[in-house]
Tab-separated table of C-alpha atoms in Angstrom:
chain	number	residue	atom	x	y	z
A	3	MET	CA	-45.586	-22.029	62.386
A	4	PHE	CA	-46.888	-22.114	58.840
A	5	LYS	CA	-47.504	-18.359	58.888
A	6	LYS	CA	-43.968	-17.735	60.115
A	7	ALA	CA	-42.530	-19.904	57.352
A	8	LEU	CA	-44.663	-18.072	54.814
A	9	ASN	CA	-43.365	-14.744	56.074
A	10	ILE	CA	-39.777	-15.930	55.792
A	11	LEU	CA	-40.441	-17.214	52.287
A	12	THR	CA	-42.046	-13.918	51.342
A	13	TRP	CA	-38.949	-12.067	52.536
A	14	LEU	CA	-36.621	-14.493	50.781
A	15	VAL	CA	-38.467	-14.132	47.489
A	16	GLY	CA	-39.959	-10.689	47.753
A	17	VAL	CA	-36.863	-8.726	48.765
A	18	PRO	CA	-34.647	-10.010	45.916
A	19	LEU	CA	-37.538	-9.629	43.495
A	20	GLY	CA	-38.175	-6.095	44.688
A	21	LEU	CA	-34.506	-5.223	44.401
A	22	ALA	CA	-34.434	-6.710	40.885
A	23	VAL	CA	-37.466	-4.636	39.874
A	24	LEU	CA	-35.858	-1.539	41.405
A	25	ALA	CA	-32.574	-2.201	39.581
A	26	TYR	CA	-34.439	-2.792	36.330
A	27	GLY	CA	-36.296	0.478	36.808
A	28	ILE	CA	-33.066	2.374	37.487
A	29	LEU	CA	-31.564	0.912	34.302
A	30	LEU	CA	-34.648	1.934	32.343
A	31	ILE	CA	-34.385	5.500	33.626
A	32	ALA	CA	-30.659	5.615	32.844
A	33	ASN	CA	-31.342	4.507	29.284
A	34	LEU	CA	-34.320	6.672	28.380
A	35	LYS	CA	-32.403	8.570	25.710
A	36	ASP	CA	-29.604	7.522	23.342
A	37	ALA	CA	-26.551	9.632	22.530
A	38	GLU	CA	-26.323	12.008	19.574
A	39	PRO	CA	-24.062	11.056	16.617
A	40	GLY	CA	-20.451	11.691	17.623
A	41	PRO	CA	-17.665	13.421	15.673
A	42	ALA	CA	-15.870	10.126	14.979
A	43	VAL	CA	-18.843	8.884	12.936
A	44	ALA	CA	-18.731	12.009	10.786
A	45	GLU	CA	-14.962	11.713	10.411
A	46	MET	CA	-15.189	8.114	9.248
A	47	GLN	CA	-17.795	9.114	6.663
A	48	ARG	CA	-15.582	11.987	5.526
A	49	ILE	CA	-12.724	9.531	4.970
A	50	LEU	CA	-14.974	7.309	2.862
A	51	ASN	CA	-16.144	10.315	0.822
A	52	GLU	CA	-12.572	11.087	-0.234
A	53	GLY	CA	-11.332	9.873	-3.584
A	54	THR	CA	-12.518	9.572	-7.161
A	55	PRO	CA	-16.219	9.238	-8.024
A	56	LEU	CA	-17.633	5.710	-7.950
A	57	HIS	CA	-19.130	5.949	-11.418
A	58	SER	CA	-15.952	6.631	-13.371
A	59	GLU	CA	-15.072	5.022	-16.702
A	60	ASN	CA	-11.657	4.045	-15.381
A	61	ASN	CA	-12.797	2.674	-12.004
A	62	ALA	CA	-11.488	-0.894	-11.677
A	63	TYR	CA	-14.126	-1.740	-9.050
A	64	PHE	CA	-16.689	-2.649	-11.702
A	65	MET	CA	-14.114	-4.774	-13.521
A	66	ILE	CA	-13.329	-6.646	-10.317
A	67	LEU	CA	-17.030	-7.093	-9.519
A	68	GLY	CA	-17.635	-8.687	-12.927
A	69	PHE	CA	-14.237	-10.294	-13.475
A	70	ALA	CA	-15.556	-13.876	-13.273
A	71	ALA	CA	-17.878	-13.369	-16.241
A	72	ALA	CA	-17.822	-15.798	-19.178
A	73	PRO	CA	-15.217	-15.075	-21.901
A	74	GLU	CA	-17.786	-13.575	-24.273
A	75	VAL	CA	-19.281	-11.258	-21.607
A	76	ASP	CA	-17.927	-7.769	-20.911
A	77	PRO	CA	-16.875	-7.913	-17.241
A	78	ILE	CA	-17.320	-4.166	-16.726
A	79	ALA	CA	-20.893	-4.246	-18.035
A	80	LEU	CA	-21.642	-7.196	-15.749
A	81	GLY	CA	-20.002	-5.385	-12.828
A	82	VAL	CA	-22.163	-2.314	-13.413
A	83	GLU	CA	-25.297	-4.490	-13.532
A	84	ARG	CA	-24.312	-6.351	-10.371
A	85	HIS	CA	-23.569	-3.106	-8.563
A	86	ALA	CA	-26.959	-1.649	-9.518
A	87	PHE	CA	-28.644	-4.626	-7.856
A	88	LEU	CA	-26.459	-4.414	-4.736
A	89	GLU	CA	-27.201	-0.729	-4.370
A	90	SER	CA	-30.944	-1.332	-4.734
A	91	THR	CA	-31.243	-3.774	-1.810
A	92	ASP	CA	-32.732	-2.501	1.426
A	93	ALA	CA	-31.495	-2.784	4.983
A	94	CYS	CA	-33.266	-6.082	5.600
A	95	PHE	CA	-32.239	-7.998	2.477
A	96	ASP	CA	-33.521	-11.565	2.880
A	97	GLY	CA	-31.507	-13.241	0.130
A	98	ASP	CA	-34.275	-13.102	-2.474
A	99	TYR	CA	-32.692	-12.158	-5.803
A	100	GLY	CA	-36.005	-12.394	-7.699
A	101	GLU	CA	-35.503	-11.974	-11.445
A	102	HIS	CA	-31.773	-11.425	-10.796
A	103	PHE	CA	-31.326	-15.005	-9.586
A	104	ASP	CA	-28.591	-15.784	-12.148
A	105	LEU	CA	-26.903	-12.400	-11.990
A	106	PHE	CA	-24.190	-13.513	-9.583
A	107	ASP	CA	-23.476	-16.922	-11.117
A	108	ASP	CA	-19.785	-16.989	-12.025
A	109	TYR	CA	-18.348	-18.694	-15.062
A	110	ASN	CA	-16.222	-21.779	-14.387
A	111	TYR	CA	-12.966	-20.239	-15.574
A	112	ARG	CA	-11.090	-23.506	-14.960
A	113	SER	CA	-13.247	-25.517	-17.366
A	114	GLY	CA	-10.869	-25.193	-20.331
A	115	ARG	CA	-7.835	-26.552	-18.513
A	116	SER	CA	-6.386	-29.999	-18.980
A	117	ASP	CA	-5.984	-32.324	-16.005
A	118	ALA	CA	-2.231	-31.677	-16.034
A	119	VAL	CA	-2.784	-27.924	-15.904
A	120	LYS	CA	-5.344	-28.274	-13.108
A	121	THR	CA	-2.863	-30.328	-11.064
A	122	PHE	CA	-0.131	-27.793	-11.724
A	123	VAL	CA	-2.237	-24.749	-10.810
A	124	ASN	CA	-3.598	-26.442	-7.688
A	125	GLY	CA	-0.005	-26.885	-6.526
A	126	CYS	CA	0.697	-23.164	-6.757
A	127	ARG	CA	0.952	-21.140	-3.593
A	128	VAL	CA	1.544	-17.448	-3.028
A	129	SER	CA	5.296	-18.064	-3.035
A	130	GLY	CA	5.056	-20.187	-6.185
A	131	ASP	CA	7.095	-23.008	-4.641
A	132	GLY	CA	4.634	-25.721	-5.658
A	133	CYS	CA	4.542	-24.479	-9.250
A	134	PHE	CA	8.287	-24.137	-9.646
A	135	ASP	CA	9.001	-27.502	-8.052
A	136	HIS	CA	6.790	-29.059	-10.724
A	137	LEU	CA	8.646	-27.244	-13.504
A	138	ALA	CA	11.815	-29.147	-12.682
A	139	THR	CA	10.255	-32.165	-14.394
A	140	ASP	CA	7.771	-30.620	-16.843
A	141	SER	CA	7.920	-27.055	-18.173
A	142	THR	CA	5.501	-27.590	-21.078
A	143	VAL	CA	2.574	-27.417	-18.660
A	144	VAL	CA	3.061	-23.641	-18.480
A	145	ASP	CA	2.525	-23.366	-22.249
A	146	ASP	CA	-0.684	-25.375	-21.907
A	147	TRP	CA	-1.875	-23.248	-19.013
A	148	LEU	CA	-1.234	-19.942	-20.756
A	149	ALA	CA	-2.902	-21.207	-23.924
A	150	SER	CA	-6.062	-22.316	-22.100
A	151	ASP	CA	-6.224	-19.131	-19.995
A	152	ASP	CA	-5.238	-16.619	-22.680
A	153	TRP	CA	-8.629	-14.892	-22.429
A	154	LEU	CA	-8.336	-14.678	-18.641
A	155	ILE	CA	-4.833	-13.201	-18.846
A	156	GLU	CA	-5.992	-10.666	-21.430
A	157	ARG	CA	-8.844	-9.658	-19.130
A	158	TYR	CA	-6.471	-9.365	-16.185
A	159	VAL	CA	-4.008	-7.199	-18.113
A	160	ARG	CA	-6.897	-5.006	-19.217
A	161	MET	CA	-7.878	-4.574	-15.569
A	162	THR	CA	-4.359	-3.638	-14.444
A	163	ARG	CA	-4.254	-0.843	-17.026
A	164	MET	CA	-7.016	0.934	-15.133
A	165	THR	CA	-5.813	3.786	-12.965
A	166	GLU	CA	-8.638	4.407	-10.474
A	167	TYR	CA	-10.208	2.397	-7.683
A	168	ARG	CA	-13.247	3.362	-5.643
A	169	GLU	CA	-15.575	0.708	-4.248
A	170	TRP	CA	-19.078	0.526	-2.889
A	171	VAL	CA	-18.939	-0.574	0.750
A	172	HIS	CA	-20.903	-3.768	1.402
A	173	THR	CA	-22.909	-3.414	4.586
A	174	ASP	CA	-24.672	-6.776	4.518
A	175	LEU	CA	-22.739	-10.039	4.522
A	176	SER	CA	-25.703	-11.774	2.888
A	177	LEU	CA	-24.877	-9.831	-0.281
A	178	PRO	CA	-22.247	-11.419	-2.551
A	179	LEU	CA	-18.726	-10.026	-2.666
A	180	PRO	CA	-16.572	-10.014	-5.809
A	181	SER	CA	-14.984	-13.356	-6.719
A	182	TYR	CA	-11.315	-12.843	-5.961
A	183	SER	CA	-9.995	-16.366	-6.714
A	184	PRO	CA	-10.075	-15.993	-10.516
A	185	ILE	CA	-8.317	-12.636	-10.222
A	186	LEU	CA	-5.458	-14.040	-8.143
A	187	GLU	CA	-5.159	-17.058	-10.453
A	188	ALA	CA	-5.134	-14.759	-13.477
A	189	GLN	CA	-2.332	-12.818	-11.819
A	190	ARG	CA	-0.348	-16.029	-11.398
A	191	ALA	CA	-0.882	-16.881	-15.062
A	192	MET	CA	0.301	-13.414	-16.100
A	193	LEU	CA	3.349	-13.743	-13.868
A	194	PHE	CA	4.205	-17.090	-15.462
A	195	ASP	CA	3.955	-15.386	-18.823
A	196	ALA	CA	6.519	-12.881	-17.527
A	197	TRP	CA	8.598	-15.827	-16.267
A	198	GLN	CA	8.762	-17.207	-19.791
A	199	ILE	CA	9.781	-13.776	-21.087
A	200	ALA	CA	12.530	-13.674	-18.464
A	201	ARG	CA	13.792	-17.083	-19.593
A	202	ALA	CA	14.123	-15.581	-23.071
A	203	GLY	CA	16.288	-12.833	-21.550
A	204	ASP	CA	14.062	-9.806	-22.275
A	205	ALA	CA	14.533	-7.645	-19.178
A	206	GLU	CA	12.685	-4.676	-20.683
A	207	LEU	CA	9.452	-6.611	-21.230
A	208	VAL	CA	9.737	-8.181	-17.789
A	209	ASN	CA	10.170	-4.740	-16.270
A	210	ALA	CA	7.074	-3.413	-18.051
A	211	ALA	CA	4.867	-6.392	-17.106
A	212	LEU	CA	5.870	-6.317	-13.435
A	213	ASP	CA	5.570	-2.546	-13.215
A	214	GLN	CA	2.014	-2.445	-14.555
A	215	ASP	CA	0.919	-5.230	-12.223
A	216	LEU	CA	2.328	-3.769	-9.027
A	217	ARG	CA	1.236	-0.224	-9.814
A	218	PHE	CA	-2.326	-1.474	-10.057
A	219	TRP	CA	-2.318	-3.381	-6.793
A	220	ARG	CA	-0.581	-0.590	-4.915
A	221	MET	CA	-3.393	1.686	-6.091
A	222	VAL	CA	-6.016	-0.763	-4.791
A	223	LEU	CA	-4.046	-1.161	-1.557
A	224	LYS	CA	-4.157	2.598	-0.962
A	225	ASN	CA	-7.797	3.132	-1.942
A	226	SER	CA	-9.528	0.087	-0.434
A	227	ASP	CA	-12.655	1.019	1.498
A	228	MET	CA	-13.248	-2.491	2.844
A	229	LEU	CA	-10.894	-4.565	4.953
A	230	ILE	CA	-11.381	-7.647	2.782
A	231	THR	CA	-10.345	-5.679	-0.313
A	232	LYS	CA	-7.292	-4.341	1.504
A	233	MET	CA	-6.274	-7.901	2.390
A	234	ILE	CA	-6.860	-9.102	-1.181
A	235	ALA	CA	-4.570	-6.311	-2.361
A	236	VAL	CA	-2.007	-7.386	0.251
A	237	ALA	CA	-2.225	-10.974	-1.032
A	238	ALA	CA	-1.809	-9.808	-4.636
A	239	VAL	CA	1.207	-7.623	-3.785
A	240	ARG	CA	2.788	-10.404	-1.752
A	241	GLN	CA	2.230	-12.870	-4.593
A	242	HIS	CA	3.671	-10.380	-7.071
A	243	LEU	CA	6.858	-9.851	-5.057
A	244	LYS	CA	7.505	-13.531	-4.401
A	245	TYR	CA	6.831	-14.534	-7.994
A	246	GLY	CA	8.700	-11.438	-9.149
A	247	ASN	CA	11.788	-12.641	-7.316
A	248	ARG	CA	11.480	-15.961	-9.163
A	249	ILE	CA	11.015	-14.171	-12.488
A	250	LEU	CA	14.051	-11.920	-12.064
A	251	ARG	CA	16.055	-15.002	-11.090
A	252	GLU	CA	15.561	-16.289	-14.657
A	253	LEU	CA	17.148	-13.235	-16.253
A	254	PRO	CA	20.873	-13.317	-17.088
A	255	PRO	CA	22.808	-11.762	-14.170
A	256	ASP	CA	24.099	-8.886	-16.301
A	257	VAL	CA	20.554	-7.632	-17.061
A	258	ALA	CA	18.691	-8.794	-13.932
A	259	MET	CA	18.746	-5.333	-12.350
A	260	GLU	CA	17.126	-3.900	-15.478
A	261	GLY	CA	14.153	-6.153	-14.773
A	262	ILE	CA	13.354	-4.502	-11.427
A	263	PRO	CA	10.390	-2.221	-12.182
A	264	PRO	CA	10.068	1.408	-11.005
A	265	SER	CA	7.118	0.379	-8.818
A	266	TRP	CA	9.399	-1.714	-6.580
A	267	THR	CA	9.965	1.321	-4.368
A	268	PRO	CA	9.277	1.514	-0.609
A	269	PHE	CA	5.612	1.448	0.323
A	270	THR	CA	4.161	4.812	1.253
A	271	ASP	CA	2.406	5.771	4.474
A	272	GLU	CA	-0.860	6.139	2.530
A	273	GLU	CA	-0.578	2.591	1.187
A	274	ARG	CA	0.146	1.183	4.644
A	275	SER	CA	-2.529	3.208	6.428
A	276	MET	CA	-5.635	1.345	7.578
A	277	ARG	CA	-7.844	4.443	7.874
A	278	ARG	CA	-10.000	3.829	4.803
A	279	ALA	CA	-10.422	0.115	5.474
A	280	TYR	CA	-11.321	0.741	9.110
A	281	ALA	CA	-13.772	3.446	8.007
A	282	GLY	CA	-15.482	0.887	5.779
A	283	GLU	CA	-15.638	-1.595	8.646
A	284	THR	CA	-17.173	1.133	10.801
A	285	LYS	CA	-19.872	1.690	8.193
A	286	TYR	CA	-20.611	-2.046	8.163
A	287	PHE	CA	-20.820	-2.117	11.956
A	288	GLU	CA	-23.193	0.837	11.920
A	289	TYR	CA	-25.454	-1.084	9.537
A	290	MET	CA	-25.335	-4.157	11.770
A	291	ALA	CA	-26.038	-2.171	14.938
A	292	ARG	CA	-29.001	-0.363	13.377
A	293	ASN	CA	-30.569	-3.274	11.522
A	294	GLU	CA	-29.536	-6.710	12.761
A	295	LEU	CA	-30.692	-5.793	16.266
A	296	THR	CA	-33.968	-4.334	15.027
A	297	PRO	CA	-37.144	-6.445	15.142
A	298	GLY	CA	-38.354	-7.055	11.612
A	299	CYS	CA	-35.078	-8.075	9.976
A	300	ASP	CA	-34.604	-11.800	9.384
A	301	GLU	CA	-31.284	-11.654	11.200
A	302	TYR	CA	-32.978	-10.531	14.406
A	303	GLY	CA	-31.989	-12.683	17.346
A	304	TYR	CA	-28.789	-14.089	15.867
A	305	TRP	CA	-26.189	-11.414	16.444
A	306	PRO	CA	-26.146	-11.151	20.259
A	307	GLY	CA	-25.051	-14.785	20.572
A	308	LEU	CA	-26.257	-15.052	24.153
A	309	PHE	CA	-27.653	-18.547	23.713
A	310	GLU	CA	-27.426	-21.263	21.092
A	311	SER	CA	-31.176	-21.159	20.705
A	312	GLN	CA	-32.616	-18.306	18.657
A	313	SER	CA	-35.808	-18.296	20.706
A	314	TRP	CA	-33.847	-17.925	23.945
A	315	ASP	CA	-31.766	-15.194	22.294
A	316	GLN	CA	-34.942	-13.329	21.424
A	317	PHE	CA	-36.303	-13.736	24.972
A	318	ALA	CA	-33.030	-12.483	26.456
A	319	TRP	CA	-33.000	-9.569	24.049
A	320	ALA	CA	-36.551	-8.647	25.053
A	321	VAL	CA	-35.253	-8.305	28.617
A	322	ILE	CA	-31.938	-6.506	28.049
A	323	GLY	CA	-32.710	-4.780	24.740
A	324	PRO	CA	-33.997	-1.573	26.402
A	325	PHE	CA	-30.501	-1.011	27.802
A	326	TRP	CA	-28.831	-1.185	24.362
A	327	GLN	CA	-27.993	2.273	23.021
A	328	THR	CA	-27.371	2.009	19.297
A	329	GLN	CA	-25.878	5.438	18.666
A	330	ASP	CA	-23.648	5.379	21.740
A	331	THR	CA	-22.290	1.974	20.694
A	332	ILE	CA	-21.649	3.236	17.169
A	333	ASN	CA	-20.002	6.404	18.497
A	334	ARG	CA	-17.614	4.591	20.795
A	335	ARG	CA	-16.665	1.917	18.313
A	336	SER	CA	-16.136	4.525	15.594
A	337	GLN	CA	-13.858	6.488	17.897
A	338	MET	CA	-11.983	3.309	18.786
A	339	MET	CA	-11.396	2.413	15.120
A	340	LEU	CA	-10.305	5.973	14.357
A	341	ASP	CA	-7.890	5.940	17.310
A	342	VAL	CA	-6.509	2.511	16.412
A	343	ALA	CA	-5.855	3.640	12.836
A	344	ALA	CA	-3.962	6.667	14.167
A	345	ILE	CA	-1.996	4.530	16.653
A	346	LEU	CA	-0.905	2.213	13.848
A	347	ASP	CA	0.191	5.046	11.542
A	348	VAL	CA	3.784	4.862	12.786
A	349	SER	CA	7.251	4.063	11.467
A	350	TYR	CA	8.303	0.450	11.056
A	351	SER	CA	10.545	0.584	14.128
A	352	GLN	CA	7.539	1.541	16.292
A	353	MET	CA	5.078	-0.925	14.777
A	354	ALA	CA	5.378	-3.732	17.343
A	355	VAL	CA	4.730	-1.337	20.243
A	356	ALA	CA	1.898	0.323	18.312
A	357	MET	CA	0.153	-3.033	17.833
A	358	GLU	CA	0.113	-3.597	21.593
A	359	ALA	CA	-1.203	-0.070	22.168
A	360	ALA	CA	-3.916	-0.609	19.543
A	361	ASP	CA	-5.075	-3.798	21.255
A	362	GLN	CA	-5.133	-2.023	24.619
A	363	ARG	CA	-7.254	0.733	23.086
A	364	THR	CA	-9.647	-1.956	21.830
A	365	ASP	CA	-9.857	-3.504	25.299
A	366	ALA	CA	-10.647	-0.144	26.891
A	367	THR	CA	-13.549	0.722	24.590
A	368	PHE	CA	-16.221	-1.388	26.266
A	369	ALA	CA	-16.018	-2.739	29.816
A	370	PRO	CA	-18.784	-4.817	31.444
A	371	TYR	CA	-20.648	-3.181	34.358
A	372	SER	CA	-18.760	0.086	33.754
A	373	SER	CA	-21.890	2.213	33.300
A	374	LEU	CA	-25.645	2.077	33.755
A	375	PHE	CA	-26.038	3.925	30.448
A	376	ASN	CA	-25.767	1.490	27.530
A	377	PHE	CA	-25.474	-1.338	30.016
A	378	THR	CA	-26.239	-3.977	27.377
A	379	GLY	CA	-23.837	-2.429	24.870
A	380	ASN	CA	-21.011	-2.722	27.387
A	381	GLN	CA	-21.796	-6.376	28.069
A	382	LEU	CA	-22.189	-7.463	24.430
A	383	MET	CA	-19.304	-5.490	22.979
A	384	SER	CA	-16.889	-6.536	25.726
A	385	ARG	CA	-17.688	-10.147	24.783
A	386	ASN	CA	-17.228	-9.508	21.067
A	387	LYS	CA	-13.871	-7.750	20.858
A	388	TRP	CA	-12.174	-7.626	17.482
A	389	TYR	CA	-8.445	-6.943	17.428
A	390	VAL	CA	-7.644	-5.360	14.074
A	391	SER	CA	-3.931	-4.676	14.574
A	392	GLY	CA	-2.996	-7.944	12.859
A	393	TYR	CA	-4.373	-6.666	9.547
A	394	ALA	CA	-2.149	-3.610	9.808
A	395	ALA	CA	0.831	-5.884	10.470
A	396	ARG	CA	0.017	-7.988	7.409
A	397	THR	CA	-0.014	-4.839	5.314
A	398	SER	CA	3.141	-3.459	6.902
A	399	ASP	CA	4.998	-6.743	6.343
A	400	LEU	CA	4.949	-6.096	2.588
A	401	GLU	CA	7.915	-3.748	2.941
A	402	GLY	CA	10.133	-6.480	4.364
A	403	ILE	CA	9.167	-8.826	1.517
A	404	ARG	CA	9.920	-6.099	-1.019
A	405	MET	CA	13.321	-5.371	0.528
A	406	ALA	CA	14.232	-9.075	0.546
A	407	ALA	CA	13.233	-9.443	-3.124
A	408	VAL	CA	15.315	-6.421	-4.153
A	409	LEU	CA	18.232	-7.625	-2.053
A	410	ALA	CA	18.135	-11.101	-3.602
A	411	THR	CA	18.134	-9.666	-7.127
A	412	GLU	CA	20.947	-7.221	-6.412
A	413	PHE	CA	23.272	-9.828	-4.952
A	414	ARG	CA	22.450	-12.458	-7.571
A	415	SER	CA	23.250	-9.960	-10.325
A	416	SER	CA	26.565	-9.219	-8.582
A	417	GLY	CA	27.404	-12.917	-8.498
A	418	VAL	CA	27.624	-13.151	-4.702
A	419	PRO	CA	27.395	-16.828	-3.643
A	420	PHE	CA	24.646	-17.503	-1.110
A	421	LYS	CA	27.109	-18.815	1.460
A	422	GLU	CA	28.904	-15.446	1.368
A	423	LEU	CA	25.799	-13.387	2.162
A	424	PRO	CA	26.226	-13.558	5.972
A	425	ASN	CA	29.736	-12.130	5.525
A	426	THR	CA	28.643	-9.378	3.122
A	427	LYS	CA	27.838	-5.873	4.265
A	428	ILE	CA	24.150	-5.696	3.399
A	429	HIS	CA	22.712	-3.165	5.838
A	430	ASP	CA	22.986	-0.536	3.115
A	431	LYS	CA	21.048	-2.802	0.749
A	432	GLY	CA	18.298	-4.032	3.007
A	433	ALA	CA	17.403	-5.328	6.435
A	434	ASN	CA	14.357	-6.132	8.494
A	435	PRO	CA	12.464	-2.789	8.553
A	436	TYR	CA	11.201	-3.444	12.087
A	437	THR	CA	14.531	-4.235	13.731
A	438	ASN	CA	17.145	-3.062	11.194
A	439	GLU	CA	18.797	-6.453	11.653
A	440	VAL	CA	20.040	-8.456	8.679
A	441	PHE	CA	17.716	-11.016	7.177
A	442	GLU	CA	18.029	-14.680	8.067
A	443	PHE	CA	19.716	-16.993	5.532
A	444	VAL	CA	18.526	-20.587	5.395
A	445	SER	CA	19.694	-23.522	3.271
A	446	ASP	CA	17.884	-26.867	3.174
A	447	GLU	CA	16.864	-29.554	0.704
A	448	ARG	CA	14.538	-27.078	-1.020
A	449	GLY	CA	17.258	-24.545	-1.776
A	450	ASP	CA	18.761	-21.318	-0.440
A	451	PHE	CA	16.434	-18.686	1.018
A	452	ILE	CA	16.514	-15.142	2.358
A	453	VAL	CA	14.009	-15.061	5.223
A	454	PHE	CA	12.087	-12.055	6.494
A	455	GLN	CA	10.288	-12.385	9.821
A	456	GLY	CA	7.329	-10.027	9.918
A	457	LEU	CA	4.853	-9.048	12.603
A	458	GLU	CA	1.666	-10.653	11.333
A	459	PRO	CA	0.255	-12.907	14.075
A	460	HIS	CA	0.620	-16.691	13.928
A	461	ASP	CA	2.909	-18.487	11.476
A	462	ARG	CA	2.132	-16.336	8.427
A	463	ALA	CA	4.772	-13.767	9.322
A	464	ARG	CA	7.696	-15.843	8.023
A	465	HIS	CA	8.463	-15.133	4.378
A	466	GLU	CA	11.066	-17.106	2.432
A	467	LEU	CA	12.413	-15.800	-0.872
A	468	ILE	CA	14.562	-18.158	-2.865
A	469	TYR	CA	18.056	-17.001	-3.746
C-alpha cells in the first residue's frame, strides 16, 4: 500500500517536474543566441547625429544646463563644467560625485524676493490667471518682482538670443537634469516686462520681445533630443502664447495687430515631429536594457518589478534571465518608436486616428507567450507598456492655442464685442485645427474666454484664452 502511494506520489511530482525541466531546456536552446543590431537602432542613432555640433559657441544647451547659477557666475561656463562631469560618468554611475559634490547645487534664485512678490509669483500659472487676478488690486508688485529678478531676466534674454540647440542625451536617471523651474519663471518675468511695455502702448517693443522669445523656444522644440526637453519647450511655448494674448490685450486696439510677432506663424511639421525626442528615449532605453539588467550595476534587481522585494526580484531574474534577449528587445522597441513617430507625423485632421493607431502599434510590439525566443522580454515588456502618443498630442495642441491667441487679438483690435463672436464669420480667421469647427466661447464670473479643446489626454487639453 505504502509502495503504491509512493509510486503515485512519484508520478504526481516527477512528471510535472520532468516536464518543467524539459520546458526550461527547450527555452534555453531557443535563447542560445541573441539577435544582431537591427536597422531601426541605426536609424535612431542617425536621427540623433543630425544637427549642429554639441560644442558650439552658440549652443543654448550649456546655458540651460547652468542657468540656475548664482548671479555672479557665468551660466555657460558652469554648464560646460557640468556637462564634462556628466559625460565622464560610466554606465554604472552610483551617485558618487566625489570632488564635484557641489557642482550641481543650484542658487536660490528666489532669495531676493519680498514676501509679496513670492506670494504673487506662486499664484502664477501657465495661463497667468493667478497673476493677473492679483493685479486687479495691486500692480506695484510687478515692479518689485522685475527689480528683484533683473539679473535673472537679463540672463534669460541672453539665452533667447542664442540660435542653436543641441543637447547631450541623458541615459541615466540618477544623473541630474537641468533645472527648468528658474527658466520658466524667468520667462514669466520677461513676459511681465513686456506686459508693462504694452501698457505704455509700445507695440514695436512688444513685438520684438515676443518674437525673440518664441523663436528661441520653437528652435528648442524642433531640436530636442530628449522627451523631457521637448515637453519643457511645449510648456514654454504654451506659456508664451497665453501670456502673449494677455500682453497684446493691453495694447490700444489700433496698434494691437502690430504687436503680433512674425514668429506667431503656424507650427511646422519639423517642430511637431516627435522623431528626435523618441530617438533620445530609445537611446535611454538601450542604456537601461544593457546596464540596469546587468549584474554589477547598483540598479540590478530593481527594474523588472516582479516582486516588491529586491532579493526575490534577483532570485526570479536568476531563473528567467537566460530567456531575456537584450538586443532583440532593443531592436523591437526601437522599431516600435520609429513606427509610432511616423504614424504621428500626420495632418491635424488625422491626428486623433493616428493616436489610436500609435497605441495599437505599441500594444503589438510585445505579447506574452508569443515566442520561445526572448520569452522573458515578451513577458516584461508587455507588462511595462508606455503609450507615447499623448506627448505628440500635447505638442500638436500648440497650434490650436496659437490660432486662438491670434483670433482673440484680431477681433479685439477690430472692436468686435465678445457676445457677437458666435455670430461672426471666423472660419477664415481660425478654428479648431483638428475638427475645423469654431472655437467655444465661454463667459463666467472670471471673464470672457475663447476655448480650444485639444487632444492631450486627461483634463489638460482644454485651453482658455481671455478675450
